[in-house]
Amino acid sequence: IALTNEIMPYLTQLKGQFTQYQLNHISGFTSVHTMRFYELLTQYKRVGQRYITIEDLKKWLQLEDKYNLWAELQRWVIKPSLNEINEKSDLFVEYEPIKKGRKVTGIEFSITYEKPVKKRPAFPHKNKYGNFVKFNAQDPKFSSHEYSVYAKDCLKILDDFYSGLADVALEDLVFYAKFLAVNQSHKSKFGKERDIWTELKKRGYKLSQYELVEIPKNQIDFVE
């Protein structure tokens, strides 16, 4: 994802505050407003609730002199930011405008952490493909033809289920690497096998004969 000149400095600033897991999510945000919202709301993810006045919210978002009408603030800042947070991050946020008289003076946020994870559809049973559905971990290109056919069907299931590489479960990243290794002409929507290895490294892992191995923190920069 290409990040704008506005977002990159802010993302760099946040690197010291968030885990790599969180950064994988927020690096997909397209707006600084979304990032600032996430920075605010993630502080209260364990509490689950957060009330903030419109005045304080605009200060936090650095919008003191903009969007003076509630309808504009909601349309151009709040809704797009929360939609992006709900779609791309580990938070799910709902909100309710709080009025004093007829004027909206604050917002009550409800924050759900660790959203319920939808279960990936099961892979087809290997018996469907014959008796020689074998993966060669030492040299995947010598895996059986039956395994290659099986892997293509499994890749479609993975591609259909996941919307972003940062959302892919760790065990499914291993499957991605194996399936792409035996189907080198196939391109997943997330790229080639090398792109999967790069994502694993971001999370602090590598593969040894396609088994997951945690990388010691002091060695991460030396892993290709």
XYZ file of N, CA and C in Angstrom:
672
model
N 0.850 -1.184 0.000
C 0.000 0.000 0.000
C 0.884 1.231 0.000
N 0.648 2.137 -0.932
C 1.436 3.353 -0.980
C 0.895 4.342 0.041
N 1.772 4.800 0.924
C 1.358 5.736 1.955
C 1.642 7.159 1.501
N 0.737 8.069 1.810
C 0.906 9.448 1.406
C 1.981 10.115 2.235
N 2.478 11.254 1.742
C 3.498 12.004 2.475
C 2.974 12.475 3.817
N 1.658 12.638 3.932
C 1.061 13.084 5.189
C 1.073 11.966 6.224
N 0.834 10.745 5.776
C 0.702 9.624 6.698
C 2.050 9.088 7.164
N 3.044 9.034 6.268
C 4.310 8.389 6.596
C 4.975 8.942 7.859
N 5.108 10.271 8.016
C 5.753 10.772 9.242
C 4.988 10.380 10.498
N 3.663 10.379 10.414
C 2.858 10.033 11.585
C 3.005 8.555 11.919
N 3.047 7.712 10.889
C 3.230 6.282 11.117
C 4.588 6.015 11.751
N 5.609 6.709 11.290
C 6.947 6.565 11.875
C 6.936 6.943 13.344
N 6.213 7.994 13.670
C 6.104 8.451 15.060
C 5.432 7.389 15.938
N 4.469 6.664 15.379
C 3.709 5.685 16.159
C 4.450 4.373 16.376
N 5.541 4.151 15.651
C 6.216 2.854 15.721
C 6.677 2.511 17.128
N 7.003 3.527 17.907
C 7.452 3.258 19.265
C 6.321 2.972 20.233
N 5.074 3.196 19.795
C 3.930 3.055 20.698
C 3.155 1.761 20.500
N 3.257 1.173 19.305
C 2.429 0.019 18.994
C 3.266 -1.215 18.690
N 2.657 -2.375 18.875
C 3.301 -3.634 18.519
C 3.333 -3.763 16.997
N 4.179 -4.676 16.512
C 4.240 -4.907 15.076
C 2.893 -5.385 14.552
N 2.179 -6.167 15.374
C 0.847 -6.654 14.989
C -0.087 -5.480 14.725
N -0.081 -4.486 15.634
C -0.939 -3.317 15.450
C -0.483 -2.496 14.250
N 0.833 -2.353 14.085
C 1.348 -1.572 12.962
C 0.969 -2.202 11.631
N 0.905 -3.518 11.587
C 0.476 -4.181 10.356
C -0.927 -3.747 9.954
N -1.772 -3.485 10.968
C -3.135 -3.025 10.694
C -3.144 -1.559 10.289
N -2.530 -0.703 11.101
C -2.678 0.731 10.859
C -1.905 1.200 9.638
N -0.933 0.412 9.183
C -0.225 0.811 7.965
C -1.144 0.752 6.752
N -2.305 0.095 6.910
C -3.286 0.070 5.825
C -4.262 1.230 5.852
N -4.192 2.051 6.892
C -5.082 3.209 6.968
C -4.713 4.226 5.889
N -5.718 4.924 5.388
C -5.487 5.889 4.306
C -5.598 7.332 4.773
N -5.833 7.532 6.059
C -6.049 8.887 6.568
C -5.364 9.063 7.917
N -4.765 10.232 8.114
C -4.187 10.568 9.415
C -5.285 10.632 10.470
N -6.479 11.073 10.082
C -7.599 11.112 11.031
C -7.863 9.709 11.591
N -7.841 8.705 10.708
C -8.066 7.334 11.163
C -6.987 6.910 12.149
N -5.746 7.241 11.839
C -4.644 6.866 12.733
C -4.781 7.537 14.096
N -5.165 8.809 14.087
C -5.315 9.517 15.365
C -6.496 8.957 16.159
N -7.571 8.609 15.458
C -8.710 7.968 16.123
C -8.266 6.651 16.763
N -7.523 5.868 15.999
C -7.067 4.572 16.509
C -6.170 4.768 17.731
N -5.278 5.741 17.652
C -4.377 6.018 18.772
C -5.171 6.382 20.025
N -6.242 7.148 19.854
C -7.089 7.545 20.982
C -7.870 6.354 21.538
N -8.548 5.634 20.658
C -9.482 4.604 21.110
C -8.785 3.356 21.633
N -7.595 3.067 21.119
C -6.894 1.864 21.582
C -6.478 1.980 23.045
N -6.408 3.224 23.561
C -6.081 3.423 24.976
C -7.195 2.904 25.888
N -8.403 2.795 25.333
C -9.572 2.425 26.143
C -10.157 1.080 25.731
N -9.363 0.289 24.984
C -9.904 -0.975 24.474
C -10.226 -1.953 25.597
N -9.495 -1.876 26.708
C -9.781 -2.783 27.826
C -10.987 -2.302 28.634
N -11.190 -0.988 28.643
C -12.322 -0.409 29.382
C -13.617 -0.625 28.613
N -13.553 -0.415 27.294
C -14.717 -0.662 26.449
C -15.587 0.543 26.178
N -15.395 1.639 26.923
C -16.200 2.847 26.735
C -15.285 4.069 26.768
N -15.695 5.104 26.036
C -14.948 6.367 26.086
C -15.873 7.496 25.692
N -16.037 8.462 26.590
C -16.790 9.674 26.258
C -15.785 10.789 26.022
N -16.029 11.571 24.993
C -15.164 12.710 24.714
C -16.016 13.835 24.151
N -15.729 15.047 24.568
C -16.471 16.189 24.035
C -16.036 16.448 22.599
N -16.899 17.088 21.850
C -16.559 17.441 20.473
C -15.329 18.346 20.454
N -15.269 19.263 21.403
C -14.130 20.183 21.468
C -12.821 19.423 21.672
N -12.819 18.490 22.613
C -11.592 17.729 22.882
C -11.242 16.793 21.725
N -12.264 16.228 21.092
C -12.013 15.349 19.954
C -11.358 16.117 18.813
N -11.864 17.308 18.531
C -11.296 18.104 17.446
C -9.863 18.528 17.768
N -9.594 18.775 19.035
C -8.210 19.088 19.421
C -7.305 17.890 19.166
N -7.782 16.703 19.557
C -6.989 15.493 19.371
C -6.707 15.237 17.889
N -7.721 15.506 17.066
C -7.587 15.289 15.628
C -6.919 16.460 14.919
N -6.591 17.503 15.687
C -5.978 18.726 15.140
C -6.876 19.367 14.079
N -8.156 19.479 14.445
C -9.160 20.063 13.551
C -9.907 21.207 14.238
N -9.208 21.915 15.123
C -9.885 22.947 15.922
C -10.637 23.968 15.077
N -10.099 24.322 13.924
C -10.693 25.383 13.103
C -11.460 24.837 11.899
N -11.759 23.553 11.916
C -12.445 22.950 10.772
C -13.676 22.180 11.242
N -14.578 21.917 10.301
C -15.765 21.090 10.546
C -16.533 21.556 11.785
N -16.958 22.800 11.745
C -17.684 23.350 12.894
C -19.114 22.823 12.996
N -19.646 22.294 11.902
C -20.973 21.685 11.930
C -20.843 20.192 12.210
N -21.673 19.680 13.112
C -21.638 18.263 13.454
C -21.812 17.377 12.222
N -22.739 17.750 11.347
C -23.009 16.931 10.159
C -21.761 16.779 9.300
N -20.980 17.856 9.181
C -19.751 17.802 8.379
C -18.684 16.949 9.060
N -18.525 17.142 10.369
C -17.533 16.364 11.113
C -17.854 14.871 11.033
N -19.130 14.553 11.179
C -19.543 13.152 11.131
C -19.345 12.570 9.739
N -19.723 13.325 8.727
C -19.665 12.805 7.357
C -18.240 12.649 6.842
N -17.389 13.638 7.098
C -16.070 13.668 6.471
C -14.946 13.105 7.339
N -15.187 12.999 8.633
C -14.110 12.546 9.521
C -14.502 11.299 10.318
N -15.592 11.397 11.090
C -15.912 10.322 12.035
C -16.295 9.026 11.319
N -17.282 9.088 10.429
C -17.734 7.858 9.767
C -16.640 7.190 8.936
N -15.922 7.936 8.075
C -14.864 7.275 7.296
C -13.772 6.669 8.169
N -13.411 7.386 9.240
C -12.340 6.888 10.113
C -12.755 5.617 10.833
N -13.963 5.612 11.397
C -14.404 4.435 12.143
C -14.687 3.254 11.221
N -15.171 3.531 10.020
C -15.370 2.447 9.051
C -14.042 1.766 8.735
N -13.000 2.584 8.590
C -11.683 2.030 8.266
C -11.104 1.255 9.453
N -11.284 1.790 10.651
C -10.827 1.084 11.857
C -11.531 -0.264 11.986
N -12.849 -0.264 11.774
C -13.620 -1.505 11.904
C -13.242 -2.535 10.846
N -12.876 -2.056 9.679
C -12.554 -2.964 8.578
C -11.130 -3.498 8.659
N -10.192 -2.656 9.115
C -8.776 -2.995 8.949
C -8.003 -3.242 10.236
N -8.594 -2.988 11.391
C -7.808 -3.084 12.627
C -8.347 -4.149 13.565
N -7.724 -4.226 14.746
C -8.140 -5.187 15.761
C -9.239 -4.638 16.664
N -9.755 -3.444 16.342
C -10.832 -2.839 17.129
C -12.133 -2.823 16.333
N -13.241 -2.875 17.057
C -14.547 -2.607 16.454
C -15.196 -1.522 17.295
N -15.559 -0.412 16.648
C -16.009 0.776 17.378
C -17.393 1.202 16.896
N -18.278 1.457 17.858
C -19.573 2.071 17.587
C -19.634 3.377 18.368
N -20.506 4.288 17.934
C -20.557 5.574 18.638
C -21.984 6.095 18.709
N -22.201 6.948 19.701
C -23.507 7.586 19.873
C -23.292 9.068 20.172
N -23.852 9.951 19.337
C -23.749 11.390 19.622
C -24.508 11.732 20.906
N -23.922 12.564 21.739
C -24.553 13.011 22.980
C -24.918 14.487 22.820
N -26.204 14.789 23.057
C -26.688 16.154 22.836
C -26.919 16.895 24.142
N -26.735 18.179 24.063
C -27.154 19.091 25.124
C -28.142 20.043 24.469
N -29.419 19.816 24.767
C -30.441 20.522 23.995
C -30.496 19.920 22.609
N -30.362 20.754 21.598
C -30.395 20.268 20.219
C -28.996 20.131 19.628
N -27.992 20.523 20.387
C -26.618 20.542 19.876
C -25.849 19.298 20.328
N -25.130 18.685 19.392
C -24.254 17.563 19.737
C -23.006 18.129 20.402
N -22.785 17.733 21.643
C -21.654 18.279 22.406
C -20.574 17.239 22.699
N -20.881 15.974 22.473
C -19.896 14.930 22.754
C -20.267 13.628 22.076
N -19.401 12.645 22.221
C -19.625 11.327 21.616
C -19.271 10.253 22.637
N -20.128 9.249 22.729
C -19.850 8.063 23.547
C -19.425 6.937 22.609
N -18.194 6.463 22.781
C -17.674 5.379 21.950
C -17.769 4.052 22.700
N -18.192 3.019 22.002
C -18.155 1.649 22.524
C -17.088 0.900 21.739
N -16.124 0.339 22.456
C -14.944 -0.244 21.818
C -14.863 -1.731 22.142
N -14.848 -2.538 21.109
C -14.677 -3.978 21.275
C -13.290 -4.351 20.787
N -12.551 -5.018 21.666
C -11.185 -5.435 21.335
C -11.187 -6.915 20.986
N -10.304 -7.281 20.054
C -10.226 -8.665 19.590
C -11.586 -9.114 19.066
N -11.935 -8.541 17.934
C -13.210 -8.845 17.308
C -13.376 -10.355 17.105
N -14.608 -10.843 17.187
C -14.825 -12.270 16.931
C -14.269 -12.659 15.562
N -13.483 -13.701 15.556
C -12.810 -14.106 14.326
C -13.678 -15.106 13.570
N -13.971 -14.768 12.326
C -14.702 -15.707 11.488
C -13.793 -16.885 11.155
N -14.355 -18.060 11.160
C -13.560 -19.255 10.909
C -13.404 -19.484 9.417
N -12.152 -19.719 9.017
C -11.909 -19.998 7.607
C -12.580 -21.311 7.210
N -13.196 -21.354 6.012
C -13.745 -22.625 5.537
C -12.658 -23.698 5.502
N -13.031 -24.906 5.798
C -12.063 -26.006 5.825
C -11.538 -26.294 4.421
N -10.287 -26.737 4.357
C -9.734 -27.197 3.090
C -10.403 -28.523 2.704
N -10.464 -28.825 1.415
C -11.038 -30.115 1.007
C -10.196 -31.275 1.540
N -10.822 -32.404 1.719
C -10.097 -33.576 2.219
C -9.142 -34.082 1.136
N -7.933 -34.417 1.558
C -6.914 -34.840 0.587
C -7.311 -36.107 -0.163
N -8.116 -36.952 0.469
C -8.517 -38.202 -0.194
C -9.246 -37.950 -1.511
N -9.827 -36.765 -1.633
C -10.538 -36.398 -2.863
C -9.592 -36.369 -4.063
N -8.296 -36.195 -3.799
C -7.322 -35.992 -4.871
C -6.490 -37.245 -5.156
N -6.767 -38.322 -4.460
C -6.026 -39.561 -4.693
C -5.182 -39.949 -3.492
N -4.297 -40.911 -3.726
C -3.499 -41.465 -2.626
C -2.094 -40.880 -2.532
N -1.760 -39.939 -3.409
C -0.384 -39.437 -3.433
C -0.337 -37.917 -3.284
N -1.105 -37.425 -2.330
C -1.129 -35.974 -2.074
C 0.009 -35.674 -1.101
N 1.218 -35.556 -1.645
C 2.412 -35.440 -0.813
C 3.145 -34.127 -1.081
N 3.551 -33.470 0.009
C 4.337 -32.231 -0.082
C 5.793 -32.559 0.213
N 6.691 -32.094 -0.674
C 8.126 -32.296 -0.486
C 8.713 -31.043 0.152
N 8.951 -31.089 1.456
C 9.411 -29.899 2.183
C 10.830 -29.509 1.807
N 11.653 -30.480 1.371
C 13.033 -30.166 1.013
C 13.111 -29.477 -0.340
N 12.243 -29.871 -1.251
C 12.205 -29.246 -2.579
C 10.767 -29.301 -3.086
N 9.973 -28.248 -2.784
C 8.533 -28.279 -3.078
C 8.174 -28.570 -4.527
N 9.063 -28.211 -5.468
C 8.697 -28.437 -6.873
C 8.631 -29.929 -7.217
N 9.163 -30.767 -6.329
C 9.065 -32.211 -6.532
C 7.894 -32.822 -5.765
N 7.033 -31.977 -5.238
C 5.808 -32.484 -4.617
C 4.947 -33.152 -5.685
N 4.061 -34.017 -5.251
C 3.240 -34.759 -6.210
C 2.298 -33.835 -6.974
N 1.939 -34.271 -8.179
C 0.982 -33.510 -8.990
C -0.340 -33.364 -8.249
N -0.743 -34.418 -7.543
C -2.002 -34.373 -6.795
C -1.967 -33.279 -5.727
N -0.802 -33.117 -5.108
C -0.688 -32.066 -4.087
C -0.802 -30.689 -4.736
N -0.253 -30.542 -5.930
C -0.334 -29.263 -6.642
C -1.785 -28.891 -6.931
N -2.582 -29.866 -7.356
C -4.002 -29.615 -7.630
C -4.727 -29.261 -6.335
N -4.443 -30.025 -5.301
C -5.024 -29.756 -3.972
C -4.661 -28.347 -3.510
N -3.395 -27.957 -3.691
C -2.918 -26.646 -3.240
C -3.630 -25.510 -3.967
N -3.890 -25.680 -5.263
C -4.592 -24.633 -6.019
C -5.990 -24.400 -5.457
N -6.681 -25.476 -5.131
C -8.026 -25.337 -4.565
C -7.975 -24.670 -3.192
N -6.957 -25.009 -2.414
C -6.809 -24.406 -1.085
C -6.450 -22.924 -1.186
N -5.625 -22.571 -2.172
C -5.265 -21.164 -2.368
C -6.497 -20.323 -2.663
N -7.405 -20.873 -3.448
C -8.643 -20.128 -3.746
C -9.443 -19.884 -2.467
N -9.507 -20.883 -1.597
C -10.222 -20.721 -0.323
C -9.579 -19.615 0.509
N -8.255 -19.616 0.589
C -7.543 -18.596 1.367
C -7.756 -17.205 0.778
N -7.609 -17.090 -0.543
C -7.767 -15.781 -1.191
C -9.182 -15.240 -1.041
N -10.162 -16.121 -1.090
C -11.558 -15.684 -0.954
C -11.880 -15.268 0.480
N -11.207 -15.878 1.444
C -11.542 -15.641 2.850
C -10.891 -14.379 3.405
N -9.630 -14.158 3.080
C -8.892 -13.040 3.680
C -8.948 -11.801 2.795
N -9.099 -10.632 3.458
C -9.161 -9.374 2.709
C -7.819 -8.657 2.678
N -6.935 -8.961 3.615
C -5.628 -8.306 3.656
C -4.589 -9.241 4.234
N -3.343 -9.065 3.827
C -2.277 -9.952 4.283
C -2.085 -9.876 5.792
N -2.300 -8.696 6.369
C -2.135 -8.534 7.820
C -3.175 -9.327 8.605
N -4.276 -9.699 7.944
C -5.343 -10.443 8.626
C -5.127 -11.954 8.599
N -4.186 -12.406 7.789
C -4.009 -13.852 7.610
C -3.437 -14.470 8.883
N -4.097 -15.507 9.373
C -3.620 -16.204 10.568
C -2.237 -16.791 10.309
N -1.446 -16.890 11.364
C -0.069 -17.359 11.238
C 0.000 -18.735 10.581
N -0.860 -19.645 11.016
C -0.824 -20.997 10.444
C -1.196 -20.981 8.966
N -2.057 -20.023 8.571
C -2.436 -19.951 7.163
C -1.349 -19.295 6.317
N -0.502 -18.470 6.921
C 0.665 -17.969 6.189
C 1.583 -19.132 5.811
N 1.704 -20.108 6.708
C 2.514 -21.293 6.402
C 1.893 -22.063 5.244
N 0.569 -22.224 5.272
C -0.109 -22.892 4.155
C 0.109 -22.119 2.856
N -0.025 -20.791 2.922
C 0.211 -19.971 1.730
C 1.588 -20.260 1.153
N 2.613 -20.270 2.010
C 3.981 -20.486 1.543
C 4.122 -21.851 0.866
N 3.547 -22.876 1.468
C 3.639 -24.225 0.902
C 2.892 -24.321 -0.427
N 1.667 -23.788 -0.445
C 0.845 -23.910 -1.650
C 1.443 -23.122 -2.816
N 2.005 -21.953 -2.519
C 2.621 -21.149 -3.578
C 3.943 -21.753 -4.035
N 4.632 -22.446 -3.135
C 5.910 -23.070 -3.491
C 5.729 -24.169 -4.531
N 4.605 -24.869 -4.473
C 4.372 -25.952 -5.442
C 3.610 -25.460 -6.670
N 3.165 -24.219 -6.642
C 2.454 -23.611 -7.781
C 3.089 -22.255 -8.085
N 4.338 -22.280 -8.527
C 5.087 -21.037 -8.678
C 4.532 -20.137 -9.771
N 3.750 -20.702 -10.683
C 3.140 -19.871 -11.722
C 1.869 -19.190 -11.227
N 1.359 -19.664 -10.093
C 0.136 -19.089 -9.526
C 0.490 -17.844 -8.730
N -0.301 -16.802 -8.887
C -0.089 -15.589 -8.095
C -1.314 -15.351 -7.232
N -1.113 -15.421 -5.942
C -2.179 -15.070 -5.006
C -2.434 -13.573 -5.098
N -3.580 -13.127 -4.602
C -3.836 -11.681 -4.581
C -2.880 -10.973 -3.629
N -2.192 -11.746 -2.776
C -1.204 -11.169 -1.873
C 0.216 -11.299 -2.414
N 0.358 -11.799 -3.644
C 1.673 -11.877 -4.253
C 2.194 -13.301 -4.352
N 3.513 -13.398 -4.377
C 4.197 -14.682 -4.521
C 4.661 -15.201 -3.158
N 5.330 -16.362 -3.192
C 5.804 -16.972 -1.943
C 6.720 -16.026 -1.172
N 7.570 -15.289 -1.883
C 8.501 -14.376 -1.223
C 7.763 -13.327 -0.398
N 6.597 -12.880 -0.858
C 5.811 -11.893 -0.108
C 5.293 -12.488 1.204
N 5.008 -13.774 1.194
C 4.558 -14.447 2.420
C 5.704 -14.535 3.421
N 6.898 -14.844 2.932
C 8.073 -14.898 3.810
C 8.331 -13.527 4.437
N 8.139 -12.476 3.649
C 8.338 -11.117 4.168
C 7.350 -10.813 5.283
N 6.096 -11.220 5.111
C 5.083 -11.004 6.146
C 5.414 -11.806 7.405
N 5.889 -13.024 7.234
C 6.291 -13.832 8.388
C 7.420 -13.155 9.158
N 8.382 -12.604 8.431
C 9.503 -11.921 9.088
C 9.009 -10.721 9.884
N 8.036 -9.987 9.341
C 7.464 -8.847 10.067
C 6.901 -9.283 11.417
N 6.370 -10.493 11.444
C 5.761 -11.000 12.677
C 6.762 -11.737 13.570
N 8.025 -11.786 13.099
C 9.062 -12.395 13.921
C 9.236 -13.886 13.703
N 8.900 -14.361 12.487
C 9.011 -15.791 12.205
C 9.684 -16.025 10.854
N 10.193 -17.234 10.684
C 10.693 -17.704 9.397
C 10.267 -19.161 9.249
N 10.578 -19.748 8.099
C 10.248 -21.147 7.869
C 11.529 -21.949 7.683
N 11.569 -23.098 8.306
C 12.658 -24.049 8.099
C 12.025 -25.340 7.607
N 12.288 -25.662 6.325
C 11.608 -26.781 5.668
C 10.092 -26.687 5.883
N 9.608 -25.449 5.798
C 8.184 -25.114 5.868
C 7.554 -25.438 7.218
N 8.398 -25.420 8.245
C 7.928 -25.457 9.626
C 8.208 -24.093 10.242
N 7.266 -23.600 11.040
C 7.367 -22.266 11.618
C 8.449 -22.223 12.699
N 9.325 -21.211 12.597
C 10.396 -21.020 13.579
C 10.395 -19.560 14.006
N 10.397 -19.317 15.310
C 10.444 -17.941 15.804
C 11.862 -17.404 15.676
N 11.980 -16.153 15.206
C 13.289 -15.528 15.040
C 13.648 -14.764 16.310
N 14.811 -15.021 16.909
C 15.241 -14.196 18.046
C 15.287 -12.730 17.636
N 14.839 -11.844 18.508
C 14.727 -10.429 18.158
C 16.042 -9.835 17.678
N 17.158 -10.288 18.233
C 18.444 -9.715 17.840
C 18.945 -10.250 16.499
N 18.168 -11.147 15.879
C 18.577 -11.702 14.590
C 17.644 -11.333 13.445
N 16.542 -10.653 13.761
C 15.530 -10.367 12.730
C 16.125 -9.621 11.542
N 16.992 -8.638 11.797
C 17.557 -7.836 10.707
C 18.482 -8.643 9.807
N 18.921 -9.828 10.264
C 19.861 -10.624 9.484
C 19.180 -11.737 8.697
N 17.863 -11.866 8.880
C 17.118 -12.902 8.162
C 16.670 -12.356 6.821
N 16.966 -13.088 5.770
C 16.568 -12.636 4.429
C 15.114 -12.983 4.164
